[in-house]
Short mmCIF file of C-alpha atoms in Angstrom, two decimals:
data_model
loop_
_atom_site.label_atom_id
_atom_site.label_comp_id
_atom_site.label_asym_id
_atom_site.label_seq_id
_atom_site.Cartn_x
_atom_site.Cartn_y
_atom_site.Cartn_z
CA UNK A 1 56.93 -11.78 -76.27
CA UNK A 2 55.41 -9.47 -74.10
CA UNK A 3 58.27 -7.33 -72.79
CA UNK A 4 58.28 -6.16 -69.40
CA UNK A 5 60.36 -3.46 -67.53
CA UNK A 6 59.58 -3.49 -64.10
CA UNK A 7 60.16 -1.16 -61.28
CA UNK A 8 60.37 -2.21 -57.15
CA UNK A 9 62.84 0.29 -54.56
CA UNK A 10 62.39 -3.79 -53.06
CA UNK A 11 65.23 -5.47 -53.70
CA UNK A 12 63.83 -8.58 -52.37
CA UNK A 13 60.55 -8.06 -54.03
CA UNK A 14 61.77 -6.91 -57.52
CA UNK A 15 64.24 -10.52 -57.42
CA UNK A 16 61.09 -12.77 -56.14
CA UNK A 17 58.83 -11.00 -59.13
CA UNK A 18 61.76 -11.14 -62.22
CA UNK A 19 62.50 -14.61 -61.33
CA UNK A 20 58.88 -15.43 -61.67
CA UNK A 21 57.82 -13.25 -64.13
CA UNK A 22 60.92 -14.71 -65.71
CA UNK A 23 59.42 -18.84 -66.11
CA UNK A 24 56.66 -17.76 -68.30
CA UNK A 25 56.84 -18.71 -71.18
CA UNK A 26 55.65 -15.23 -73.54
CA UNK A 27 56.94 -12.70 -70.83
CA UNK A 28 60.39 -11.13 -71.20
CA UNK A 29 61.97 -8.81 -68.77
CA UNK A 30 63.68 -6.60 -70.82
CA UNK A 31 65.38 -3.75 -67.43
CA UNK A 32 64.85 -3.60 -63.74
CA UNK A 33 64.54 -0.53 -61.70
CA UNK A 34 64.51 0.22 -57.63
CA UNK A 35 63.17 3.99 -58.79
CA UNK A 36 60.94 6.22 -60.62
CA UNK A 37 63.78 8.08 -62.62
CA UNK A 38 65.56 5.37 -63.75
CA UNK A 39 62.20 3.72 -64.70
CA UNK A 40 60.77 6.38 -66.70
CA UNK A 41 64.69 6.07 -68.51
CA UNK A 42 64.64 2.37 -69.23
CA UNK A 43 60.90 2.62 -70.85
CA UNK A 44 62.24 5.22 -73.27
CA UNK A 45 65.39 3.62 -73.65
CA UNK A 46 63.59 -0.23 -74.86
CA UNK A 47 60.07 1.09 -75.11
CA UNK A 48 58.11 -2.10 -73.46
CA UNK A 49 54.43 -3.45 -73.90
CA UNK A 50 54.38 -2.77 -70.20
CA UNK A 51 55.80 -1.50 -67.09
CA UNK A 52 55.57 -3.16 -63.32
CA UNK A 53 55.63 -0.27 -61.11
CA UNK A 54 55.16 -0.40 -56.95
CA UNK A 55 53.01 2.33 -56.19
CA UNK A 56 55.98 3.95 -53.76
CA UNK A 57 58.57 4.13 -55.02
CA UNK A 58 61.24 7.64 -54.53
CA UNK A 59 62.00 9.75 -55.99
CA UNK A 60 57.86 10.42 -55.70
CA UNK A 61 55.73 7.48 -56.36
CA UNK A 62 55.00 4.89 -59.34
CA UNK A 63 52.04 6.45 -60.45
CA UNK A 64 54.16 9.61 -61.10
CA UNK A 65 56.88 7.77 -62.87
CA UNK A 66 53.67 6.03 -64.75
CA UNK A 67 52.27 10.08 -65.92
CA UNK A 68 55.98 10.46 -66.84
CA UNK A 69 56.38 7.00 -68.88
CA UNK A 70 52.74 7.81 -70.61
CA UNK A 71 53.93 10.98 -72.14
CA UNK A 72 56.37 9.39 -73.64
CA UNK A 73 56.49 5.64 -74.21
CA UNK A 74 53.66 3.95 -76.18
CA UNK A 75 53.63 1.41 -73.98
CA UNK A 76 51.16 0.60 -70.80
CA UNK A 77 51.22 0.74 -67.18
CA UNK A 78 50.17 -1.95 -64.09
CA UNK A 79 50.34 -0.70 -60.62
CA UNK A 80 51.01 -3.38 -58.18
CA UNK A 81 51.25 -1.96 -54.25
CA UNK A 82 51.03 -2.82 -50.40
CA UNK A 83 48.33 -0.22 -49.51
CA UNK A 84 45.66 0.93 -51.49
CA UNK A 85 44.91 3.86 -49.29
CA UNK A 86 41.91 5.49 -50.75
CA UNK A 87 42.23 7.70 -54.15
CA UNK A 88 45.39 6.24 -55.28
CA UNK A 89 42.40 4.24 -57.49
CA UNK A 90 41.06 7.33 -58.96
CA UNK A 91 45.11 9.03 -59.19
CA UNK A 92 46.10 6.18 -61.37
CA UNK A 93 43.27 5.94 -63.62
CA UNK A 94 43.35 10.08 -64.05
CA UNK A 95 46.92 9.25 -65.42
CA UNK A 96 45.93 6.23 -67.33
CA UNK A 97 47.21 3.40 -65.75
CA UNK A 98 46.01 0.05 -67.24
CA UNK A 99 46.41 -2.11 -64.39
CA UNK A 100 46.42 -2.05 -60.07
CA UNK A 101 47.01 -4.71 -57.88
CA UNK A 102 47.70 -6.20 -54.65
CA UNK A 103 51.20 -6.65 -53.58
CA UNK A 104 49.24 -9.96 -52.45
CA UNK A 105 48.22 -11.07 -55.92
CA UNK A 106 49.92 -14.84 -56.87
CA UNK A 107 52.96 -14.27 -59.64
CA UNK A 108 50.45 -16.45 -62.39
CA UNK A 109 48.13 -13.94 -61.49
CA UNK A 110 50.06 -11.01 -61.83
CA UNK A 111 50.98 -12.86 -65.39
CA UNK A 112 47.18 -12.99 -66.51
CA UNK A 113 46.92 -9.49 -65.86
CA UNK A 114 50.24 -8.05 -67.63
CA UNK A 115 48.49 -10.27 -70.46
CA UNK A 116 45.33 -8.81 -70.05
CA UNK A 117 46.44 -5.40 -70.03
CA UNK A 118 48.85 -6.17 -72.89
CA UNK A 119 46.26 -6.76 -74.96
CA UNK A 120 44.36 -4.07 -74.45
CA UNK A 121 42.54 -4.23 -71.64
CA UNK A 122 41.61 -2.52 -68.24
CA UNK A 123 42.09 -4.43 -64.90
CA UNK A 124 41.18 -3.58 -60.97
CA UNK A 125 41.55 -5.71 -58.27
CA UNK A 126 37.86 -5.81 -57.18
CA UNK A 127 38.78 -5.02 -53.59
CA UNK A 128 41.02 -1.41 -54.06
CA UNK A 129 37.78 -0.95 -56.47
CA UNK A 130 35.96 -1.17 -53.66
CA UNK A 131 37.97 1.10 -51.44
CA UNK A 132 38.25 3.79 -53.96
CA UNK A 133 34.97 3.62 -54.61
CA UNK A 134 34.01 4.67 -50.68
CA UNK A 135 36.76 7.02 -49.66
CA UNK A 136 36.13 10.88 -49.90
CA UNK A 137 36.67 12.83 -53.00
CA UNK A 138 40.28 14.97 -52.37
CA UNK A 139 39.58 19.14 -52.32
CA UNK A 140 43.29 19.87 -53.33
CA UNK A 141 43.40 21.25 -57.13
CA UNK A 142 46.52 19.62 -59.09
CA UNK A 143 49.39 22.59 -58.41
CA UNK A 144 48.30 22.32 -54.72
CA UNK A 145 49.10 18.17 -55.19
CA UNK A 146 51.64 18.95 -56.66
CA UNK A 147 53.66 20.90 -54.33
CA UNK A 148 52.67 19.15 -51.28
CA UNK A 149 53.71 15.73 -53.04
CA UNK A 150 57.54 17.26 -53.99
CA UNK A 151 57.08 18.72 -50.00
CA UNK A 152 55.94 15.45 -48.70
CA UNK A 153 59.96 14.02 -49.08
CA UNK A 154 61.26 16.97 -47.13
CA UNK A 155 62.04 19.42 -50.46
CA UNK A 156 62.47 22.96 -49.31
CA UNK A 157 59.88 25.67 -50.59
CA UNK A 158 63.47 26.97 -52.91
CA UNK A 159 63.56 23.56 -54.06
CA UNK A 160 59.77 22.46 -54.36
CA UNK A 161 59.59 26.39 -56.80
CA UNK A 162 62.69 25.32 -59.14
CA UNK A 163 61.39 21.17 -59.90
CA UNK A 164 57.92 22.84 -61.01
CA UNK A 165 59.55 26.23 -62.11
CA UNK A 166 57.46 28.66 -59.69
CA UNK A 167 58.10 31.34 -58.23
CA UNK A 168 58.68 30.25 -54.01
CA UNK A 169 56.06 32.90 -53.61
CA UNK A 170 53.20 30.70 -55.40
CA UNK A 171 54.99 27.80 -54.04
CA UNK A 172 53.58 29.74 -50.52
CA UNK A 173 50.55 30.35 -51.48
CA UNK A 174 49.31 26.85 -52.83
CA UNK A 175 51.38 25.24 -49.21
CA UNK A 176 48.71 28.30 -47.64
CA UNK A 177 45.61 27.09 -49.13
CA UNK A 178 46.12 23.22 -49.38
CA UNK A 179 46.40 23.35 -45.50
CA UNK A 180 43.32 25.00 -45.10
CA UNK A 181 41.76 22.89 -47.04
CA UNK A 182 42.71 20.20 -44.85
CA UNK A 183 42.40 22.31 -41.68
CA UNK A 184 45.86 20.95 -41.48
CA UNK A 185 48.73 23.31 -39.00
CA UNK A 186 51.74 22.57 -41.38
CA UNK A 187 52.57 21.94 -44.55
CA UNK A 188 54.41 18.36 -43.33
CA UNK A 189 50.94 17.83 -41.86
CA UNK A 190 48.97 18.88 -45.32
CA UNK A 191 50.96 16.84 -47.07
CA UNK A 192 50.91 13.61 -44.44
CA UNK A 193 47.57 13.60 -44.76
CA UNK A 194 46.93 13.97 -48.57
CA UNK A 195 48.71 11.24 -48.23
CA UNK A 196 47.00 9.14 -45.93
CA UNK A 197 43.89 10.14 -48.67
CA UNK A 198 46.19 8.18 -52.01
CA UNK A 199 45.72 11.88 -53.33
CA UNK A 200 49.29 12.31 -53.76
#
């Protein structure tokens, strides 16, 4: 039996996935969540074989949740997404995500991907892989991406500094550097551009 933790902030999608994957004789959903924070907690609590995570889910995103999970749990992660933006796949693979599929994937195909991933293989949807190959490379550092990722949710400089354990002045420097590299007039615009490219 392959034990799953499922996380998606869209209740209808999550409910449909639970129902459809629950019909598979070798898959068992041990827990589900509607946000990344709970997904991390549930993965740590249940130690599932595979976590199926929505890409666009609060408080940051599914890849951030995947990184947190994979730091502390011996599991594998499949990311499902509605929008495969350039750069997202590269981020996912760098974070040791094992599967990457669009939400349009039929349930039986998703079940097969989960089985492959549980067996130690990787699966990337061919269309997503093709779009990732044509995306431009990211000019930002890891820290610049961190501050933009947190800032995209509307957090203040002080809140970002607390979250990342940095001084407010350091956060401002990273923001200024990211704005200059992306030719963005504001930190919100810089975060939006980084998000559109799939870097955050």
